[in-house]
């Protein structure tokens, strides 16, 4: 359950007192739920259960989804998260990483960075095999580059990270037979040369490929046909802690422990993964049908007092935010064009709108305390770069009104809404997405909160938008949209140039300043390879973003996982060092209520 495993199983602690009279193992209070500020819950990542381990056993794992999994069981080709969750049990990536998603040498391969020469050297250990007994060599690390770079490749991973490999574009375009930036040093060593090398390369998902695939099998299949091949759909082969024994398409996968796993054979003999609908997962868990399952936040009240399993969790690397449209996108030149004359380009207005909303109230009233007010644009899971001491925006309507008044936003005509500093009335169009029972009341809450401090805001078209329509209109800079609520996942790299950079298409606010350019450049600079400089660069950027507030970071969110009492221990911490060889089952069947 090391690094790469945690990326999916957490991918993102309940104070429970278990009576000593419970049947089965008792729970040691390592995982505890505490009520923090304003009723927001705080969770630990680890649960440890006491009891006598059994030998082997079968772990029942619920893949919680309202649809079947696609069955594209290959890291180079899958797109759906359920497929990725399954893959990581039998074919985890090359390298490990710590709690900040910084690549380290805790995984299968050792990674040596050489920023001066824009190179990374990857070394894999000798004497290890794939599940079918074939030896793993560096050719299995090189092979994914040639699949992804092949013009017949059907997946989605040929992007800037792979294009940054020297010679990749020439190979992709048919101008070269080989990728010049790949130097095969020996059977176990590869040196990769890149066109550019910034400190995002240090991050998992930040530019260094984490892929390793069995070339002796996949290399026999034309790249265009890989996605539908038997080694992807029916008989995938990996090198991870478990190997695939059987697949019921879209519904279930049975895996068994791999005796030769490089990090120690799992003590659990078998794992059965089954798709379970979110609407029934809590009842299934209480009935003792599953050991491990993700938990839906909107059902928290139904499992908060569960006695046969413990929810553990972590704040995932995702953030909900409110954005302000402040310009447009110049497709020809590939950069944002700020429009300072827009009312939303007024910093005081944005700050006032941030102080007008109570995000802790939303966290407790709509999400049972499983969300918390966000104080930064960097998520807390990046422990070295998130400034936990930074003061974010908290509910302060008086301060909101004072900011408006000081900036010249005054209600001149007595209608209850302020005019802009030029004395002109204005109404802001607010866009938010449909989905779930809470979407509409949350959107209305924001609108009412802004109206109460004198800012006239209305829902665009008078209704919530469907997901695809929402993003089409946001990306097209629809003039009807002034303010919008959205969310994004950060991935393994805290550098947010791709979200807030001047040349980033995902900079949906179309906001840019020279100071922001400089702060982002500092994060990406050579000096930022120094850890102290890098941390300060992130701190400086966070402080500036809270001051300028092109977007209001509203909520950080917990991902919760249920762990049955018979599982000896489970850790959802990003970068956890817990090994599969340290996890036992404490009874033959999962504990039921």
XYZ file of C-alpha atoms in Angstrom:
593
model
C 0.000 0.000 0.000
C 2.925 2.309 -0.566
C 2.953 5.573 -2.451
C 1.587 4.663 -5.850
C -1.138 2.525 -4.260
C -2.329 5.415 -2.154
C -2.753 7.633 -5.171
C -6.026 5.931 -5.993
C -7.154 4.104 -2.907
C -7.239 7.001 -0.616
C -6.614 9.762 -4.803
C -7.830 12.526 -1.670
C -11.062 10.421 11.151
C -13.945 9.680 12.885
C -13.895 9.636 16.695
C -15.629 6.410 17.470
C -15.671 4.558 20.722
C -16.143 0.844 20.196
C -17.575 -1.110 23.075
C -15.472 -3.983 24.314
C -18.453 -6.280 23.874
C -18.414 -5.996 20.067
C -18.008 -9.248 18.188
C -14.680 -9.437 16.346
C -11.611 -7.211 16.732
C -11.737 -3.981 18.659
C -10.588 -0.652 17.279
C -7.642 1.222 18.675
C -8.408 4.923 18.607
C -5.770 5.996 16.127
C -8.437 7.311 13.791
C -10.491 9.978 15.519
C -13.217 12.360 14.457
C -13.031 15.769 16.032
C -15.265 18.732 15.562
C -13.177 21.707 14.610
C -14.015 25.343 14.135
C -17.688 26.075 13.386
C -18.647 22.396 13.344
C -16.247 21.384 10.568
C -15.045 17.819 11.096
C -11.395 16.849 11.102
C -10.265 13.348 10.180
C -7.102 11.336 10.610
C -5.873 9.166 7.780
C -5.022 6.021 9.727
C -7.050 3.312 11.449
C -5.551 0.411 13.381
C -7.617 -2.533 14.589
C -6.473 -4.993 17.239
C -6.944 -8.741 17.033
C -5.331 -12.039 16.130
C -4.368 -12.151 12.437
C -5.658 -15.019 10.356
C -3.542 -16.626 7.669
C -4.271 -15.217 4.203
C -7.959 -14.565 3.618
C -9.910 -12.577 1.042
C -10.251 -8.787 1.149
C -13.602 -7.580 -0.194
C -13.132 -4.235 -1.916
C -16.075 -2.135 -3.125
C -15.564 -0.014 -6.211
C -18.251 2.575 -5.478
C -19.762 3.785 -8.729
C -23.182 4.371 -10.240
C -22.010 2.725 -13.461
C -19.892 -0.220 -14.548
C -16.152 0.213 -15.050
C -14.970 0.532 -18.645
C -12.449 -2.283 -18.459
C -9.553 -0.411 -20.091
C -7.060 -1.877 -17.625
C -3.850 -0.244 -18.776
C -2.123 2.885 -17.469
C -1.410 4.221 -20.952
C -5.001 3.987 -22.129
C -7.585 4.239 -19.372
C -9.579 7.438 -18.842
C -12.058 6.548 -16.073
C -11.046 6.669 -12.431
C -12.604 3.244 -11.613
C -10.281 1.611 -14.156
C -7.324 3.461 -12.655
C -8.260 2.303 -9.178
C -8.206 -1.331 -10.305
C -4.971 -0.962 -12.271
C -3.066 0.349 -9.296
C -3.491 -2.949 -7.428
C -1.713 -4.943 -10.133
C 0.483 -2.467 -12.020
C 1.507 0.558 -9.920
C 3.875 3.122 -11.318
C 7.629 3.315 -11.408
C 8.357 5.627 -8.529
C 7.131 6.616 -5.099
C 6.481 10.046 -3.636
C 6.061 11.736 -0.272
C 3.145 13.578 1.317
C 3.806 16.550 -0.981
C 3.736 14.350 -4.105
C 7.464 14.980 -4.435
C 9.154 12.062 -6.215
C 11.406 10.032 -3.963
C 13.117 6.645 -4.076
C 10.501 4.772 -2.060
C 9.025 3.055 -5.119
C 10.270 0.453 -7.580
C 12.706 2.724 -9.407
C 15.368 5.149 -8.211
C 15.063 8.573 -9.835
C 18.106 10.843 -10.128
C 17.450 14.437 -11.202
C 20.051 16.443 -13.137
C 18.485 19.910 -13.673
C 21.717 21.386 -15.042
C 21.638 19.016 -18.003
C 17.832 18.758 -18.173
C 18.046 15.031 -17.535
C 16.518 12.354 -15.337
C 18.145 8.953 -14.830
C 15.818 6.057 -13.977
C 17.290 2.904 -12.467
C 15.245 -0.219 -11.772
C 16.397 -3.117 -9.578
C 17.599 -6.367 -11.088
C 16.007 -9.756 -10.610
C 12.306 -8.891 -10.583
C 9.602 -10.259 -12.822
C 6.200 -9.539 -14.275
C 3.298 -11.626 -13.080
C 3.898 -14.073 -15.950
C 7.497 -14.695 -14.841
C 9.226 -12.628 -17.532
C 12.101 -10.485 -16.215
C 11.508 -6.743 -15.928
C 14.112 -4.688 -17.803
C 14.548 -1.030 -18.703
C 12.965 -1.803 -22.097
C 9.650 -1.976 -20.224
C 10.228 1.613 -19.103
C 11.231 2.797 -22.578
C 8.320 1.062 -24.315
C 5.547 3.436 -23.038
C 7.289 6.435 -24.634
C 7.073 4.767 -28.036
C 3.425 3.833 -27.531
C 2.316 7.294 -26.426
C 4.429 9.009 -29.077
C 3.166 6.748 -31.864
C 0.829 8.586 -34.288
C -1.547 5.576 -34.046
C -1.841 5.935 -30.264
C -5.529 6.096 -29.237
C -5.133 7.400 -25.686
C -5.064 10.905 -24.194
C -1.575 11.106 -22.714
C 0.360 12.571 -25.613
C 0.621 16.116 -24.310
C 3.146 18.662 -23.107
C 4.880 16.284 -20.673
C 5.796 13.787 -23.389
C 6.352 16.478 -26.005
C 8.978 17.860 -23.623
C 11.111 14.738 -24.108
C 13.893 15.602 -26.573
C 13.142 14.139 -29.984
C 9.579 13.104 -29.146
C 7.854 15.451 -31.576
C 10.171 14.411 -34.384
C 9.286 10.773 -33.709
C 5.581 11.547 -33.427
C 5.614 13.471 -36.707
C 7.434 10.698 -38.565
C 10.665 12.650 -38.978
C 12.704 10.214 -36.853
C 12.661 6.476 -36.204
C 13.816 6.829 -32.605
C 13.298 9.246 -29.734
C 16.652 10.928 -29.350
C 16.130 11.929 -25.726
C 15.970 8.319 -24.531
C 19.405 6.862 -23.758
C 19.372 3.177 -22.829
C 22.423 2.976 -20.569
C 22.094 -0.732 -19.782
C 19.413 -3.335 -19.072
C 18.300 -1.517 -15.938
C 19.098 2.154 -16.541
C 17.553 4.874 -18.706
C 18.546 8.532 -19.019
C 15.869 10.878 -20.351
C 16.764 14.307 -21.735
C 14.124 17.038 -21.783
C 13.781 20.231 -23.793
C 13.054 22.246 -20.653
C 13.488 21.367 -16.990
C 11.749 23.231 -14.164
C 11.053 22.173 -10.613
C 7.664 20.710 -11.509
C 9.737 17.781 -12.723
C 10.267 16.973 -9.042
C 6.551 16.270 -8.615
C 4.674 13.064 -9.309
C 2.653 13.886 -12.402
C 4.858 16.881 -13.091
C 6.671 15.685 -16.204
C 8.623 12.475 -15.477
C 6.795 9.456 -16.894
C 5.692 6.982 -14.231
C 4.763 4.261 -16.717
C 6.160 0.747 -16.985
C 4.515 -1.880 -19.210
C 5.384 -5.444 -20.277
C 6.914 -4.918 -23.706
C 7.159 -8.664 -24.360
C 3.345 -8.794 -24.436
C 2.102 -5.381 -25.527
C 4.886 -4.952 -28.070
C 3.363 -7.755 -30.134
C 0.144 -5.745 -30.615
C -0.156 -2.859 -33.115
C -0.488 0.402 -31.175
C -3.815 1.202 -32.835
C -5.231 -2.097 -31.526
C -3.844 -2.019 -27.986
C -6.975 -0.669 -26.314
C -9.048 -3.683 -27.353
C -6.331 -6.294 -26.943
C -6.565 -9.216 -24.527
C -3.683 -7.779 -22.468
C -5.806 -4.721 -21.731
C -9.330 -6.152 -21.560
C -9.023 -9.784 -20.466
C -5.569 -10.748 -19.209
C -3.645 -7.660 -18.061
C -0.194 -8.357 -16.642
C 1.605 -6.180 -14.130
C 4.285 -6.362 -11.446
C 2.287 -5.079 -8.456
C 1.256 -6.686 -5.158
C -1.680 -8.544 -6.735
C -2.131 -10.259 -10.092
C -5.356 -10.497 -12.067
C -7.010 -13.909 -11.985
C -10.376 -13.189 -13.567
C -12.507 -10.303 -14.828
C -16.278 -10.041 -15.024
C -16.505 -7.189 -17.550
C -17.663 -3.972 -15.960
C -18.622 -5.649 -12.690
C -15.825 -7.406 -10.820
C -12.153 -8.362 -10.746
C -10.536 -11.122 -8.704
C -6.854 -10.770 -7.849
C -4.417 -12.950 -5.920
C -1.237 -12.096 -4.030
C 1.927 -11.997 -6.134
C 4.514 -14.110 -4.353
C 7.439 -12.273 -5.979
C 6.253 -8.715 -5.359
C 9.354 -6.555 -4.976
C 8.135 -4.859 -1.790
C 7.103 -8.017 0.036
C 4.299 -10.497 -0.637
C 0.927 -9.322 0.728
C -0.331 -11.258 3.739
C -3.799 -11.232 2.176
C -4.145 -14.071 -0.334
C -6.963 -12.729 -2.460
C -8.803 -9.519 -3.261
C -12.253 -9.364 -4.833
C -13.229 -5.994 -6.315
C -16.913 -5.447 -7.059
C -18.844 -2.446 -8.346
C -21.351 -1.199 -5.766
C -23.838 1.617 -6.282
C -23.386 4.680 -4.021
C -27.046 4.426 -2.963
C -26.510 1.008 -1.368
C -22.897 1.077 -0.211
C -23.637 2.075 3.397
C -26.144 -0.738 3.907
C -23.731 -3.179 2.251
C -20.949 -2.085 4.596
C -23.151 -2.369 7.673
C -24.181 -5.846 6.560
C -20.513 -6.854 6.542
C -20.273 -7.484 2.818
C -17.196 -5.331 2.175
C -13.956 -4.437 3.932
C -12.938 -1.277 2.064
C -15.094 1.284 0.258
C -15.190 4.982 -0.483
C -17.990 6.765 1.351
C -20.409 9.309 -0.160
C -20.280 12.617 1.698
C -23.989 13.311 1.239
C -24.847 10.166 3.247
C -22.641 10.950 6.219
C -25.479 10.885 8.751
C -26.232 7.276 7.812
C -22.773 6.017 8.769
C -21.507 8.503 11.349
C -22.427 6.065 14.139
C -21.387 2.848 12.385
C -19.916 0.243 14.738
C -18.442 -2.300 12.340
C -16.307 0.034 10.238
C -14.353 3.246 10.679
C -14.288 6.127 8.209
C -10.804 7.514 7.627
C -10.013 10.358 5.326
C -7.829 13.097 4.027
C -8.241 16.469 2.401
C -7.877 15.696 -1.275
C -5.906 17.766 -3.741
C -8.975 19.473 -5.158
C -10.594 22.810 -4.469
C -13.957 24.449 -5.053
C -13.804 28.113 -5.993
C -15.739 31.140 -7.189
C -14.196 32.858 -10.188
C -14.574 36.360 -11.605
C -14.470 36.909 -15.356
C -12.019 39.765 -15.952
C -11.121 39.476 -19.610
C -11.121 37.218 -22.646
C -8.916 34.618 -24.307
C -6.869 35.561 -27.364
C -6.768 32.319 -29.359
C -4.339 33.653 -31.958
C -1.692 34.741 -29.471
C -2.489 32.115 -26.852
C -2.907 34.368 -23.848
C -5.506 36.136 -21.750
C -6.507 39.717 -22.477
C -7.491 41.504 -19.239
C -10.318 44.041 -19.399
C -9.749 46.484 -16.526
C -12.998 48.331 -17.258
C -15.106 45.361 -16.174
C -16.692 45.826 -12.770
C -15.370 42.405 -11.704
C -11.829 43.684 -12.372
C -12.227 45.872 -9.275
C -10.306 44.130 -6.484
C -12.399 45.710 -3.724
C -15.575 44.237 -5.204
C -14.006 40.785 -5.310
C -12.782 41.063 -1.735
C -16.187 42.254 -0.601
C -17.867 39.285 -2.248
C -15.387 36.961 -0.524
C -16.189 38.373 2.922
C -19.935 38.208 2.256
C -20.137 34.395 2.186
C -19.913 31.895 5.040
C -18.203 28.818 3.663
C -18.014 27.081 7.028
C -21.813 27.281 7.179
C -21.998 25.604 3.778
C -19.528 22.958 4.953
C -21.638 22.087 7.981
C -25.180 22.591 6.683
C -24.801 21.002 3.254
C -21.853 18.646 3.725
C -22.157 17.537 7.362
C -18.793 19.119 8.147
C -16.973 17.110 5.454
C -15.834 20.296 3.773
C -13.939 23.208 5.281
C -13.370 26.837 4.447
C -10.371 27.159 2.145
C -7.713 29.633 3.265
C -5.484 29.320 0.198
C -5.261 28.396 -3.467
C -2.793 25.626 -2.522
C -4.476 22.567 -1.038
C -3.420 21.316 2.443
C -2.181 17.954 1.182
C 0.942 19.800 -0.046
C 2.143 20.142 3.516
C 5.411 21.922 2.665
C 3.834 24.448 0.314
C 0.371 25.115 1.726
C 0.581 27.969 4.233
C -1.688 26.762 7.017
C -1.143 30.009 8.937
C -2.342 32.222 6.109
C -5.542 34.086 6.854
C -8.133 33.459 4.188
C -11.589 34.966 3.804
C -14.070 34.397 6.595
C -17.658 35.564 6.958
C -17.600 39.294 7.745
C -20.503 41.176 6.071
C -19.672 44.437 7.842
C -16.168 44.411 6.440
C -17.635 43.556 3.054
C -19.883 46.618 3.118
C -17.038 48.838 4.297
C -14.807 47.677 1.454
C -17.551 48.518 -1.019
C -18.106 51.950 0.460
C -14.411 52.805 0.567
C -14.057 51.825 -3.115
C -16.985 53.994 -4.216
C -19.672 51.325 -4.496
C -22.617 53.266 -3.087
C -26.392 52.810 -3.285
C -27.290 56.168 -4.807
C -30.860 55.411 -5.868
C -32.020 53.636 -2.716
C -32.942 50.341 -4.380
C -30.815 48.318 -1.947
C -28.030 47.651 -4.451
C -24.819 49.594 -4.890
C -23.818 51.319 -8.112
C -20.269 51.075 -9.440
C -17.688 53.823 -8.689
C -18.913 55.692 -11.789
C -22.437 55.760 -10.397
C -23.730 53.180 -12.893
C -26.018 50.350 -11.769
C -24.829 46.830 -12.488
C -26.051 43.247 -12.159
C -23.640 40.332 -12.064
C -24.541 37.112 -13.856
C -23.677 34.076 -11.727
C -23.163 30.654 -13.347
C -23.177 27.395 -11.425
C -23.605 23.756 -12.415
C -26.530 21.454 -11.768
C -25.995 18.115 -10.060
C -27.187 16.699 -6.747
C -29.702 18.034 -4.298
C -27.395 20.673 -2.833
C -26.407 22.479 -6.040
C -29.438 24.759 -6.233
C -29.622 25.795 -2.544
C -25.879 26.507 -2.425
C -26.089 28.706 -5.526
C -29.053 30.554 -4.069
C -27.227 30.981 -0.762
C -24.319 32.707 -2.498
C -26.637 34.984 -4.453
C -28.597 35.963 -1.340
C -25.398 36.573 0.640
C -24.124 38.986 -2.001
C -27.478 40.716 -2.300
C -27.562 41.225 1.476
C -24.409 43.352 1.340
C -25.805 45.320 -1.597
C -24.394 43.537 -4.661
C -27.002 42.681 -7.260
C -26.347 39.129 -8.498
C -28.662 36.930 -10.541
C -28.433 33.360 -11.804
C -27.548 33.306 -15.507
C -30.664 32.281 -17.481
C -32.445 31.888 -14.165
C -31.255 28.308 -13.722
C -28.264 26.064 -13.113
C -26.293 24.861 -16.111
C -25.619 21.321 -17.275
C -21.937 20.369 -16.839
C -20.893 20.396 -20.494
C -22.846 23.559 -21.285
C -21.329 25.298 -18.274
C -17.759 24.708 -19.387
C -18.494 25.476 -23.022
C -19.797 28.900 -22.014
C -16.984 29.512 -19.518
C -14.331 28.626 -22.100
C -16.059 30.801 -24.726
C -16.074 33.795 -22.331
C -19.854 34.119 -22.561
C -20.541 37.813 -21.787
C -23.580 36.822 -19.698
C -21.246 35.264 -17.113
C -19.514 37.580 -14.652
C -19.091 35.216 -11.699
C -19.041 31.425 -11.640
C -18.622 28.523 -9.231
C -16.432 25.596 -10.285
C -13.807 23.167 -8.989
C -10.534 21.682 -10.121
C -8.205 18.890 -9.156
C -4.594 19.930 -8.641
C -2.925 16.593 -9.409
C 0.533 15.911 -8.033
C 2.060 19.310 -8.758
C 1.224 22.375 -6.612
C 2.473 24.711 -9.357
C -0.692 26.320 -10.730
C 0.729 28.086 -13.755
C -1.587 25.931 -15.834
C -4.582 27.446 -14.044
C -3.509 31.018 -13.390
C -0.740 31.690 -15.900
C -1.139 34.347 -18.560
C -0.856 31.779 -21.379
C -2.990 29.078 -19.732
C -6.271 28.255 -21.533
C -7.594 26.945 -18.196
C -7.195 30.446 -16.745
C -10.960 30.826 -16.958
C -11.042 34.147 -15.118
C -8.852 35.666 -17.877
C -6.957 37.510 -15.151
C -3.284 38.385 -15.484
C -0.865 40.829 -13.873
C 2.864 41.375 -14.170
C 3.329 40.618 -10.479
C 1.549 37.284 -10.859
C 3.791 36.515 -13.827
C 6.848 37.192 -11.675
C 5.606 35.132 -8.722
C 4.793 32.137 -10.923
C 8.164 32.503 -12.643
C 9.865 32.349 -9.235
C 8.081 29.064 -8.485
C 9.378 27.645 -11.779
C 12.866 29.152 -11.580
C 16.175 27.361 -11.132
C 16.466 28.941 -7.685
C 13.318 27.067 -6.734
C 15.177 23.775 -6.781
C 16.334 24.987 -3.369
C 13.609 23.770 -0.980
C 13.632 26.859 1.256
C 13.384 29.205 -1.730
C 10.639 27.071 -3.249
C 8.501 27.078 -0.113
C 8.824 30.848 0.208
C 7.933 31.258 -3.478
C 4.711 29.316 -2.910
C 3.975 31.295 0.260
C 4.463 34.578 -1.597
C 2.160 33.507 -4.400
C -0.553 32.353 -1.990
C -0.447 35.672 -0.140
C -0.733 37.597 -3.390
C -3.638 35.466 -4.607
C -5.600 36.038 -1.408
C -4.995 39.778 -1.690
C -5.945 39.996 -5.372
C -8.591 37.243 -5.160
C -9.134 36.562 -8.888
C -10.902 33.506 -7.525
C -12.273 32.906 -4.042
C -11.054 29.531 -2.746
C -14.206 28.331 -1.004
C -13.968 24.722 0.166
C -11.418 21.999 0.751
C -13.002 18.557 0.715
C -12.515 15.268 2.519
C -12.353 11.919 0.779
C -13.569 9.238 3.179
C -12.879 5.514 3.121
C -14.665 2.877 5.210
C -12.374 0.310 6.838
C -13.995 -2.787 8.342
C -12.998 -3.743 11.887
C -11.320 -6.934 10.672
C -8.656 -5.073 8.640
C -5.573 -4.702 10.838
C -4.656 -1.250 9.542
C -5.305 1.088 6.651
C -3.706 4.420 5.831
C -5.068 6.957 3.354
C -2.228 9.421 3.873
C -0.675 10.589 0.609
C 2.818 9.140 0.465
C 2.052 6.501 3.109
C 4.818 3.963 3.781
C 2.402 1.268 4.940
C 3.217 -1.957 3.092
C 0.862 -4.703 1.988
C 2.988 -7.118 3.988
C 1.913 -5.191 7.127
C -1.831 -5.513 6.504
C -3.670 -8.543 7.914
C -7.239 -9.740 8.215
C -8.355 -10.418 11.785
C -11.318 -12.724 11.046
C -12.535 -14.927 8.209
C -15.427 -12.625 7.276
C -15.974 -8.853 7.547
C -17.595 -7.694 10.770
C -21.310 -6.822 10.537
C -23.323 -4.520 12.769
